Amino acid sequence: MSQPVKARSGDVTPGAAVPGRAWLMLALATVGFAVNFWAWALLSPLGPRFKDGLDLSSFEQSLLVAVPVVVGSLGRIPVGALTDRFGGRVMFPTVSAATVVPVLYLGLVGHSSLPALLVGGFFLGIGGTAFAVGVPLVSAWFPPERRGTAIGVFGAGMGGTAISALTTVKLVDAHSTATPFLITAVVLAGYAVLAALLLRDAPGRPVPTEPLSRRLAATARLPITWQASALYAVAFGGYVAFSVYLPTYLKTGYGLDQADAANRMAGFVLLAVAMRPVGGWLSDRVGPKRVLAGSLAVVVAGALAQSFTPALAPAGTVAFLSMAAALGAGSGATFALVALVTPADKVGSVTGVVGAAGGLGGFLPPLVMGTLYGAYGSYAAGLALLALVAAAALAYTVRGVRTA
């Protein structure tokens, strides 16, 4: 059983009024998160097209869309620690500007072969690290009793993946493969300039002075780091897995065309995005543990139902949308827990590790799904495995997670 973890007040006095500038910083951070996630998800909607055009296997297609996920996930660890040190004012423009490079590469020269796509996808993962910048930035601006809601609103920026899903294929069909990448690069560059001009860190933000290695070692000793990592690997990992693999699943399992599959994936993403602030808001009122338990129970039921591959209308649609809502709320609740109990000078470092766990949780399922489908011609085993993992996370939430 995990050790209890005590709530920390952070650097904002409990019960204090939220300054107007805090809401502006929240809005800027959320926009930045959305724009970077838009870039991070550019390859996923084009996965089926690259599969057909480059004659990729199911595993190669899964690898193509998973590489940015794993790089963006692991990159959150150093980026989160660097945000503790230098602040979001420095890191948000830096991450956004750095992401422009692989986006331009993929749009102009990097989409003609699998090796080129994998190289571009590797560096595209930089966009996925923006999450580890925004959480400590937003958390420092809000008092503990409002952090769940604030972090949940910021988390809605993951809807950037929906922008990609709704626009990428249409832009390619209407113009060229380069078009969505060029548009995204312009938006990223514009945001980097805006963030450099307007973004500010909270007054009195604690700045750690220890070396990076020592701070990461201290982060690893906090119980909340591993509690939240395990839960986020399931909640956000499940969301990421579906957001990158659902078009392929729907095209292969139900025979939908690429555009229809991408639109349905966008609906899944939008519902999950809408429920993330709800999960944070509920956590402020009934506690993150209860929200997590309820969310995971819904995922178990939805994955079990979908493992029988029911008709898409209505049973399959209900199962997927239920899981979308639950995964979104559970992701919001996880970071409500992080913001509540993590020492103020370690929020970025803990966020980096937890965010990495969530992204890695999204890296493996597409590979597993593609491998199992290639071996058995069915997705049933993969969905049953998801139900089993969610059930284990539910048991851990009820018995292992402690908050004070």
mmCIF file of N, CA and C in Angstrom, residues 277-378:
data_model
loop_
_atom_site.group_PDB
_atom_site.id
_atom_site.type_symbol
_atom_site.label_atom_id
_atom_site.label_comp_id
_atom_site.label_asym_id
_atom_site.label_seq_id
_atom_site.Cartn_x
_atom_site.Cartn_y
_atom_site.Cartn_z
ATOM 1 N N PRO A 277 -11.928 19.359 -18.037
ATOM 2 C CA PRO A 277 -12.225 20.377 -17.016
ATOM 3 C C PRO A 277 -13.304 19.925 -16.036
ATOM 4 N N VAL A 278 -14.250 19.133 -16.515
ATOM 5 C CA VAL A 278 -15.296 18.623 -15.624
ATOM 6 C C VAL A 278 -14.671 17.726 -14.555
ATOM 7 N N GLY A 279 -13.723 16.879 -14.982
ATOM 8 C CA GLY A 279 -13.035 16.034 -14.010
ATOM 9 C C GLY A 279 -12.281 16.839 -12.978
ATOM 10 N N GLY A 280 -11.615 17.933 -13.406
ATOM 11 C CA GLY A 280 -10.927 18.797 -12.451
ATOM 12 C C GLY A 280 -11.888 19.509 -11.525
ATOM 13 N N TRP A 281 -12.999 20.000 -12.083
ATOM 14 C CA TRP A 281 -14.013 20.701 -11.289
ATOM 15 C C TRP A 281 -14.631 19.770 -10.251
ATOM 16 N N LEU A 282 -14.974 18.568 -10.661
ATOM 17 C CA LEU A 282 -15.529 17.594 -9.715
ATOM 18 C C LEU A 282 -14.514 17.244 -8.632
ATOM 19 N N SER A 283 -13.244 17.177 -9.011
ATOM 20 C CA SER A 283 -12.204 16.843 -8.029
ATOM 21 C C SER A 283 -12.095 17.904 -6.948
ATOM 22 N N ASP A 284 -12.299 19.170 -7.316
ATOM 23 C CA ASP A 284 -12.284 20.237 -6.321
ATOM 24 C C ASP A 284 -13.431 20.081 -5.323
ATOM 25 N N ARG A 285 -14.494 19.404 -5.727
ATOM 26 C CA ARG A 285 -15.694 19.314 -4.891
ATOM 27 C C ARG A 285 -15.844 17.984 -4.156
ATOM 28 N N VAL A 286 -15.549 16.870 -4.807
ATOM 29 C CA VAL A 286 -15.745 15.569 -4.154
ATOM 30 C C VAL A 286 -14.433 14.819 -3.949
ATOM 31 N N GLY A 287 -13.321 15.382 -4.462
ATOM 32 C CA GLY A 287 -12.027 14.734 -4.297
ATOM 33 C C GLY A 287 -11.623 13.967 -5.546
ATOM 34 N N PRO A 288 -10.346 14.045 -5.928
ATOM 35 C CA PRO A 288 -9.890 13.371 -7.147
ATOM 36 C C PRO A 288 -9.988 11.856 -7.089
ATOM 37 N N LYS A 289 -9.875 11.277 -5.897
ATOM 38 C CA LYS A 289 -9.921 9.823 -5.801
ATOM 39 C C LYS A 289 -11.276 9.273 -6.247
ATOM 40 N N ARG A 290 -12.359 9.903 -5.824
ATOM 41 C CA ARG A 290 -13.689 9.437 -6.217
ATOM 42 C C ARG A 290 -13.912 9.597 -7.723
ATOM 43 N N VAL A 291 -13.439 10.708 -8.269
ATOM 44 C CA VAL A 291 -13.608 10.937 -9.703
ATOM 45 C C VAL A 291 -12.831 9.891 -10.501
ATOM 46 N N LEU A 292 -11.621 9.595 -10.056
ATOM 47 C CA LEU A 292 -10.810 8.584 -10.728
ATOM 48 C C LEU A 292 -11.473 7.210 -10.680
ATOM 49 N N ALA A 293 -11.987 6.839 -9.518
ATOM 50 C CA ALA A 293 -12.622 5.528 -9.378
ATOM 51 C C ALA A 293 -13.827 5.396 -10.307
ATOM 52 N N GLY A 294 -14.674 6.420 -10.343
ATOM 53 C CA GLY A 294 -15.831 6.369 -11.223
ATOM 54 C C GLY A 294 -15.436 6.313 -12.687
ATOM 55 N N SER A 295 -14.427 7.078 -13.065
ATOM 56 C CA SER A 295 -13.978 7.105 -14.454
ATOM 57 C C SER A 295 -13.437 5.756 -14.897
ATOM 58 N N LEU A 296 -12.619 5.145 -14.062
ATOM 59 C CA LEU A 296 -12.024 3.865 -14.416
ATOM 60 C C LEU A 296 -13.076 2.766 -14.509
ATOM 61 N N ALA A 297 -14.094 2.830 -13.675
ATOM 62 C CA ALA A 297 -15.169 1.844 -13.753
ATOM 63 C C ALA A 297 -15.886 1.922 -15.101
ATOM 64 N N VAL A 298 -16.091 3.137 -15.596
ATOM 65 C CA VAL A 298 -16.732 3.310 -16.899
ATOM 66 C C VAL A 298 -15.841 2.761 -18.018
ATOM 67 N N VAL A 299 -14.532 2.977 -17.922
ATOM 68 C CA VAL A 299 -13.609 2.451 -18.934
ATOM 69 C C VAL A 299 -13.656 0.926 -18.971
ATOM 70 N N VAL A 300 -13.686 0.298 -17.809
ATOM 71 C CA VAL A 300 -13.777 -1.165 -17.756
ATOM 72 C C VAL A 300 -15.018 -1.644 -18.498
ATOM 73 N N ALA A 301 -16.151 -1.041 -18.210
ATOM 74 C CA ALA A 301 -17.408 -1.464 -18.836
ATOM 75 C C ALA A 301 -17.384 -1.203 -20.342
ATOM 76 N N GLY A 302 -16.882 -0.031 -20.747
ATOM 77 C CA GLY A 302 -16.867 0.299 -22.173
ATOM 78 C C GLY A 302 -15.937 -0.595 -22.968
ATOM 79 N N ALA A 303 -14.753 -0.880 -22.438
ATOM 80 C CA ALA A 303 -13.804 -1.729 -23.154
ATOM 81 C C ALA A 303 -14.320 -3.157 -23.269
ATOM 82 N N LEU A 304 -14.936 -3.660 -22.203
ATOM 83 C CA LEU A 304 -15.503 -5.012 -22.278
ATOM 84 C C LEU A 304 -16.606 -5.084 -23.330
ATOM 85 N N ALA A 305 -17.479 -4.089 -23.348
ATOM 86 C CA ALA A 305 -18.562 -4.091 -24.334
ATOM 87 C C ALA A 305 -18.005 -4.034 -25.757
ATOM 88 N N GLN A 306 -16.999 -3.204 -25.991
ATOM 89 C CA GLN A 306 -16.467 -3.050 -27.342
ATOM 90 C C GLN A 306 -15.633 -4.236 -27.776
ATOM 91 N N SER A 307 -15.147 -5.035 -26.836
ATOM 92 C CA SER A 307 -14.350 -6.211 -27.207
ATOM 93 C C SER A 307 -15.160 -7.226 -27.996
ATOM 94 N N PHE A 308 -16.500 -7.138 -27.921
ATOM 95 C CA PHE A 308 -17.358 -8.040 -28.698
ATOM 96 C C PHE A 308 -17.660 -7.474 -30.086
ATOM 97 N N THR A 309 -17.054 -6.326 -30.419
ATOM 98 C CA THR A 309 -17.245 -5.658 -31.702
ATOM 99 C C THR A 309 -18.724 -5.554 -32.061
ATOM 100 N N PRO A 310 -19.496 -4.847 -31.251
ATOM 101 C CA PRO A 310 -20.922 -4.678 -31.553
ATOM 102 C C PRO A 310 -21.113 -3.765 -32.760
ATOM 103 N N ALA A 311 -22.336 -3.677 -33.252
ATOM 104 C CA ALA A 311 -22.634 -2.748 -34.336
ATOM 105 C C ALA A 311 -22.239 -1.340 -33.913
ATOM 106 N N LEU A 312 -21.712 -0.579 -34.871
ATOM 107 C CA LEU A 312 -21.215 0.748 -34.538
ATOM 108 C C LEU A 312 -22.330 1.674 -34.055
ATOM 109 N N ALA A 313 -23.517 1.489 -34.581
ATOM 110 C CA ALA A 313 -24.676 2.280 -34.147
ATOM 111 C C ALA A 313 -25.748 1.332 -33.615
ATOM 112 N N PRO A 314 -26.150 1.483 -32.322
ATOM 113 C CA PRO A 314 -25.653 2.509 -31.399
ATOM 114 C C PRO A 314 -24.610 1.994 -30.420
ATOM 115 N N ALA A 315 -24.486 0.657 -30.259
ATOM 116 C CA ALA A 315 -23.713 0.113 -29.136
ATOM 117 C C ALA A 315 -22.244 0.527 -29.177
ATOM 118 N N GLY A 316 -21.604 0.394 -30.349
ATOM 119 C CA GLY A 316 -20.196 0.746 -30.441
ATOM 120 C C GLY A 316 -19.959 2.220 -30.175
ATOM 121 N N THR A 317 -20.845 3.059 -30.706
ATOM 122 C CA THR A 317 -20.712 4.502 -30.487
ATOM 123 C C THR A 317 -20.863 4.845 -29.009
ATOM 124 N N VAL A 318 -21.841 4.237 -28.349
ATOM 125 C CA VAL A 318 -22.041 4.483 -26.918
ATOM 126 C C VAL A 318 -20.818 4.040 -26.120
ATOM 127 N N ALA A 319 -20.266 2.876 -26.465
ATOM 128 C CA ALA A 319 -19.097 2.377 -25.741
ATOM 129 C C ALA A 319 -17.910 3.321 -25.881
ATOM 130 N N PHE A 320 -17.642 3.768 -27.112
ATOM 131 C CA PHE A 320 -16.496 4.640 -27.331
ATOM 132 C C PHE A 320 -16.693 6.014 -26.691
ATOM 133 N N LEU A 321 -17.880 6.577 -26.815
ATOM 134 C CA LEU A 321 -18.104 7.894 -26.233
ATOM 135 C C LEU A 321 -18.086 7.847 -24.710
ATOM 136 N N SER A 322 -18.574 6.748 -24.133
ATOM 137 C CA SER A 322 -18.501 6.593 -22.676
ATOM 138 C C SER A 322 -17.051 6.544 -22.217
ATOM 139 N N MET A 323 -16.233 5.797 -22.954
ATOM 140 C CA MET A 323 -14.820 5.734 -22.600
ATOM 141 C C MET A 323 -14.138 7.086 -22.796
ATOM 142 N N ALA A 324 -14.527 7.817 -23.851
ATOM 143 C CA ALA A 324 -13.945 9.140 -24.073
ATOM 144 C C ALA A 324 -14.223 10.057 -22.891
ATOM 145 N N ALA A 325 -15.481 10.087 -22.445
ATOM 146 C CA ALA A 325 -15.853 10.939 -21.308
ATOM 147 C C ALA A 325 -15.100 10.526 -20.051
ATOM 148 N N ALA A 326 -15.000 9.235 -19.815
ATOM 149 C CA ALA A 326 -14.338 8.744 -18.607
ATOM 150 C C ALA A 326 -12.841 9.013 -18.634
ATOM 151 N N LEU A 327 -12.203 8.793 -19.784
ATOM 152 C CA LEU A 327 -10.764 9.028 -19.879
ATOM 153 C C LEU A 327 -10.436 10.513 -19.726
ATOM 154 N N GLY A 328 -11.292 11.383 -20.278
ATOM 155 C CA GLY A 328 -11.079 12.812 -20.108
ATOM 156 C C GLY A 328 -11.217 13.236 -18.657
ATOM 157 N N ALA A 329 -12.298 12.801 -17.997
ATOM 158 C CA ALA A 329 -12.514 13.155 -16.591
ATOM 159 C C ALA A 329 -11.408 12.575 -15.713
ATOM 160 N N GLY A 330 -10.994 11.340 -15.990
ATOM 161 C CA GLY A 330 -9.934 10.722 -15.196
ATOM 162 C C GLY A 330 -8.600 11.426 -15.346
ATOM 163 N N SER A 331 -8.310 11.914 -16.559
ATOM 164 C CA SER A 331 -7.073 12.674 -16.774
ATOM 165 C C SER A 331 -7.095 13.971 -15.985
ATOM 166 N N GLY A 332 -8.250 14.660 -15.995
ATOM 167 C CA GLY A 332 -8.367 15.885 -15.216
ATOM 168 C C GLY A 332 -8.219 15.634 -13.729
ATOM 169 N N ALA A 333 -8.802 14.531 -13.250
ATOM 170 C CA ALA A 333 -8.729 14.210 -11.826
ATOM 171 C C ALA A 333 -7.305 13.869 -11.403
ATOM 172 N N THR A 334 -6.554 13.209 -12.286
ATOM 173 C CA THR A 334 -5.179 12.835 -11.939
ATOM 174 C C THR A 334 -4.340 14.070 -11.658
ATOM 175 N N PHE A 335 -4.461 15.086 -12.498
ATOM 176 C CA PHE A 335 -3.640 16.273 -12.269
ATOM 177 C C PHE A 335 -4.231 17.211 -11.236
ATOM 178 N N ALA A 336 -5.502 17.051 -10.930
ATOM 179 C CA ALA A 336 -6.023 17.727 -9.740
ATOM 180 C C ALA A 336 -5.327 17.168 -8.498
ATOM 181 N N LEU A 337 -5.114 15.862 -8.507
ATOM 182 C CA LEU A 337 -4.391 15.213 -7.408
ATOM 183 C C LEU A 337 -2.948 15.706 -7.341
ATOM 184 N N VAL A 338 -2.278 15.773 -8.491
ATOM 185 C CA VAL A 338 -0.888 16.241 -8.536
ATOM 186 C C VAL A 338 -0.777 17.670 -8.016
ATOM 187 N N ALA A 339 -1.654 18.554 -8.517
ATOM 188 C CA ALA A 339 -1.590 19.954 -8.112
ATOM 189 C C ALA A 339 -1.897 20.144 -6.628
ATOM 190 N N LEU A 340 -2.693 19.244 -6.079
ATOM 191 C CA LEU A 340 -3.096 19.361 -4.680
ATOM 192 C C LEU A 340 -1.990 18.966 -3.713
ATOM 193 N N VAL A 341 -1.244 17.924 -4.023
ATOM 194 C CA VAL A 341 -0.357 17.344 -3.017
ATOM 195 C C VAL A 341 1.134 17.506 -3.299
ATOM 196 N N THR A 342 1.501 18.049 -4.451
ATOM 197 C CA THR A 342 2.919 18.151 -4.803
ATOM 198 C C THR A 342 3.530 19.442 -4.259
ATOM 199 N N PRO A 343 4.725 19.393 -3.667
ATOM 200 C CA PRO A 343 5.404 20.621 -3.248
ATOM 201 C C PRO A 343 5.538 21.591 -4.421
ATOM 202 N N ALA A 344 5.368 22.882 -4.149
ATOM 203 C CA ALA A 344 5.282 23.884 -5.213
ATOM 204 C C ALA A 344 6.518 23.910 -6.104
ATOM 205 N N ASP A 345 7.703 23.678 -5.534
ATOM 206 C CA ASP A 345 8.921 23.772 -6.338
ATOM 207 C C ASP A 345 9.216 22.500 -7.119
ATOM 208 N N LYS A 346 8.313 21.505 -7.035
ATOM 209 C CA LYS A 346 8.523 20.251 -7.755
ATOM 210 C C LYS A 346 7.365 19.906 -8.685
ATOM 211 N N VAL A 347 6.421 20.832 -8.850
ATOM 212 C CA VAL A 347 5.264 20.534 -9.696
ATOM 213 C C VAL A 347 5.692 20.216 -11.122
ATOM 214 N N GLY A 348 6.643 20.987 -11.661
ATOM 215 C CA GLY A 348 7.096 20.729 -13.018
ATOM 216 C C GLY A 348 7.763 19.373 -13.152
ATOM 217 N N SER A 349 8.617 19.032 -12.201
ATOM 218 C CA SER A 349 9.315 17.749 -12.259
ATOM 219 C C SER A 349 8.347 16.576 -12.139
ATOM 220 N N VAL A 350 7.406 16.680 -11.195
ATOM 221 C CA VAL A 350 6.416 15.607 -11.048
ATOM 222 C C VAL A 350 5.539 15.532 -12.285
ATOM 223 N N THR A 351 5.128 16.690 -12.794
ATOM 224 C CA THR A 351 4.320 16.712 -14.013
ATOM 225 C C THR A 351 5.055 16.044 -15.168
ATOM 226 N N GLY A 352 6.355 16.292 -15.277
ATOM 227 C CA GLY A 352 7.133 15.676 -16.345
ATOM 228 C C GLY A 352 7.114 14.166 -16.271
ATOM 229 N N VAL A 353 7.333 13.625 -15.077
ATOM 230 C CA VAL A 353 7.351 12.169 -14.921
ATOM 231 C C VAL A 353 5.957 11.580 -15.149
ATOM 232 N N VAL A 354 4.948 12.212 -14.561
ATOM 233 C CA VAL A 354 3.582 11.713 -14.713
ATOM 234 C C VAL A 354 3.130 11.841 -16.170
ATOM 235 N N GLY A 355 3.450 12.978 -16.783
ATOM 236 C CA GLY A 355 3.105 13.150 -18.187
ATOM 237 C C GLY A 355 3.789 12.136 -19.076
ATOM 238 N N ALA A 356 5.037 11.807 -18.757
ATOM 239 C CA ALA A 356 5.745 10.776 -19.514
ATOM 240 C C ALA A 356 5.044 9.433 -19.386
ATOM 241 N N ALA A 357 4.610 9.123 -18.176
ATOM 242 C CA ALA A 357 3.900 7.858 -17.969
ATOM 243 C C ALA A 357 2.617 7.819 -18.789
ATOM 244 N N GLY A 358 1.898 8.959 -18.842
ATOM 245 C CA GLY A 358 0.675 9.008 -19.628
ATOM 246 C C GLY A 358 0.937 8.815 -21.102
ATOM 247 N N GLY A 359 1.970 9.489 -21.609
ATOM 248 C CA GLY A 359 2.296 9.335 -23.018
ATOM 249 C C GLY A 359 2.764 7.938 -23.361
ATOM 250 N N LEU A 360 3.585 7.345 -22.478
ATOM 251 C CA LEU A 360 4.025 5.973 -22.709
ATOM 252 C C LEU A 360 2.849 5.012 -22.637
ATOM 253 N N GLY A 361 1.888 5.345 -21.776
ATOM 254 C CA GLY A 361 0.677 4.536 -21.730
ATOM 255 C C GLY A 361 -0.078 4.568 -23.051
ATOM 256 N N GLY A 362 0.099 5.664 -23.818
ATOM 257 C CA GLY A 362 -0.512 5.750 -25.130
ATOM 258 C C GLY A 362 0.349 5.182 -26.241
ATOM 259 N N PHE A 363 1.637 4.956 -25.965
ATOM 260 C CA PHE A 363 2.551 4.433 -26.982
ATOM 261 C C PHE A 363 2.346 2.948 -27.229
ATOM 262 N N LEU A 364 2.178 2.198 -26.151
ATOM 263 C CA LEU A 364 2.116 0.746 -26.290
ATOM 264 C C LEU A 364 0.821 0.215 -26.914
ATOM 265 N N PRO A 365 -0.363 0.719 -26.525
ATOM 266 C CA PRO A 365 -1.587 0.123 -27.063
ATOM 267 C C PRO A 365 -1.694 0.091 -28.584
ATOM 268 N N PRO A 366 -1.329 1.168 -29.331
ATOM 269 C CA PRO A 366 -1.409 1.043 -30.789
ATOM 270 C C PRO A 366 -0.534 -0.076 -31.344
ATOM 271 N N LEU A 367 0.668 -0.234 -30.763
ATOM 272 C CA LEU A 367 1.541 -1.314 -31.207
ATOM 273 C C LEU A 367 0.935 -2.677 -30.890
ATOM 274 N N VAL A 368 0.365 -2.789 -29.673
ATOM 275 C CA VAL A 368 -0.276 -4.049 -29.279
ATOM 276 C C VAL A 368 -1.491 -4.336 -30.160
ATOM 277 N N MET A 369 -2.315 -3.316 -30.399
ATOM 278 C CA MET A 369 -3.505 -3.502 -31.221
ATOM 279 C C MET A 369 -3.129 -3.928 -32.641
ATOM 280 N N GLY A 370 -2.134 -3.248 -33.222
ATOM 281 C CA GLY A 370 -1.708 -3.603 -34.574
ATOM 282 C C GLY A 370 -1.147 -5.008 -34.642
ATOM 283 N N THR A 371 -0.354 -5.386 -33.632
ATOM 284 C CA THR A 371 0.236 -6.733 -33.614
ATOM 285 C C THR A 371 -0.836 -7.808 -33.448
ATOM 286 N N LEU A 372 -1.767 -7.585 -32.517
ATOM 287 C CA LEU A 372 -2.825 -8.578 -32.290
ATOM 288 C C LEU A 372 -3.750 -8.703 -33.497
ATOM 289 N N TYR A 373 -4.049 -7.578 -34.135
ATOM 290 C CA TYR A 373 -4.905 -7.658 -35.312
ATOM 291 C C TYR A 373 -4.184 -8.397 -36.447
ATOM 292 N N GLY A 374 -2.867 -8.122 -36.593
ATOM 293 C CA GLY A 374 -2.114 -8.826 -37.619
ATOM 294 C C GLY A 374 -2.067 -10.323 -37.368
ATOM 295 N N ALA A 375 -2.060 -10.718 -36.083
ATOM 296 C CA ALA A 375 -1.968 -12.144 -35.746
ATOM 297 C C ALA A 375 -3.320 -12.845 -35.786
ATOM 298 N N TYR A 376 -4.389 -12.177 -35.337
ATOM 299 C CA TYR A 376 -5.676 -12.848 -35.167
ATOM 300 C C TYR A 376 -6.805 -12.273 -36.023
ATOM 301 N N GLY A 377 -6.560 -11.145 -36.693
ATOM 302 C CA GLY A 377 -7.608 -10.553 -37.515
ATOM 303 C C GLY A 377 -8.759 -9.992 -36.706
ATOM 304 N N SER A 378 -8.495 -9.648 -35.428
ATOM 305 C CA SER A 378 -9.544 -9.131 -34.549
ATOM 306 C C SER A 378 -8.918 -8.224 -33.494
#
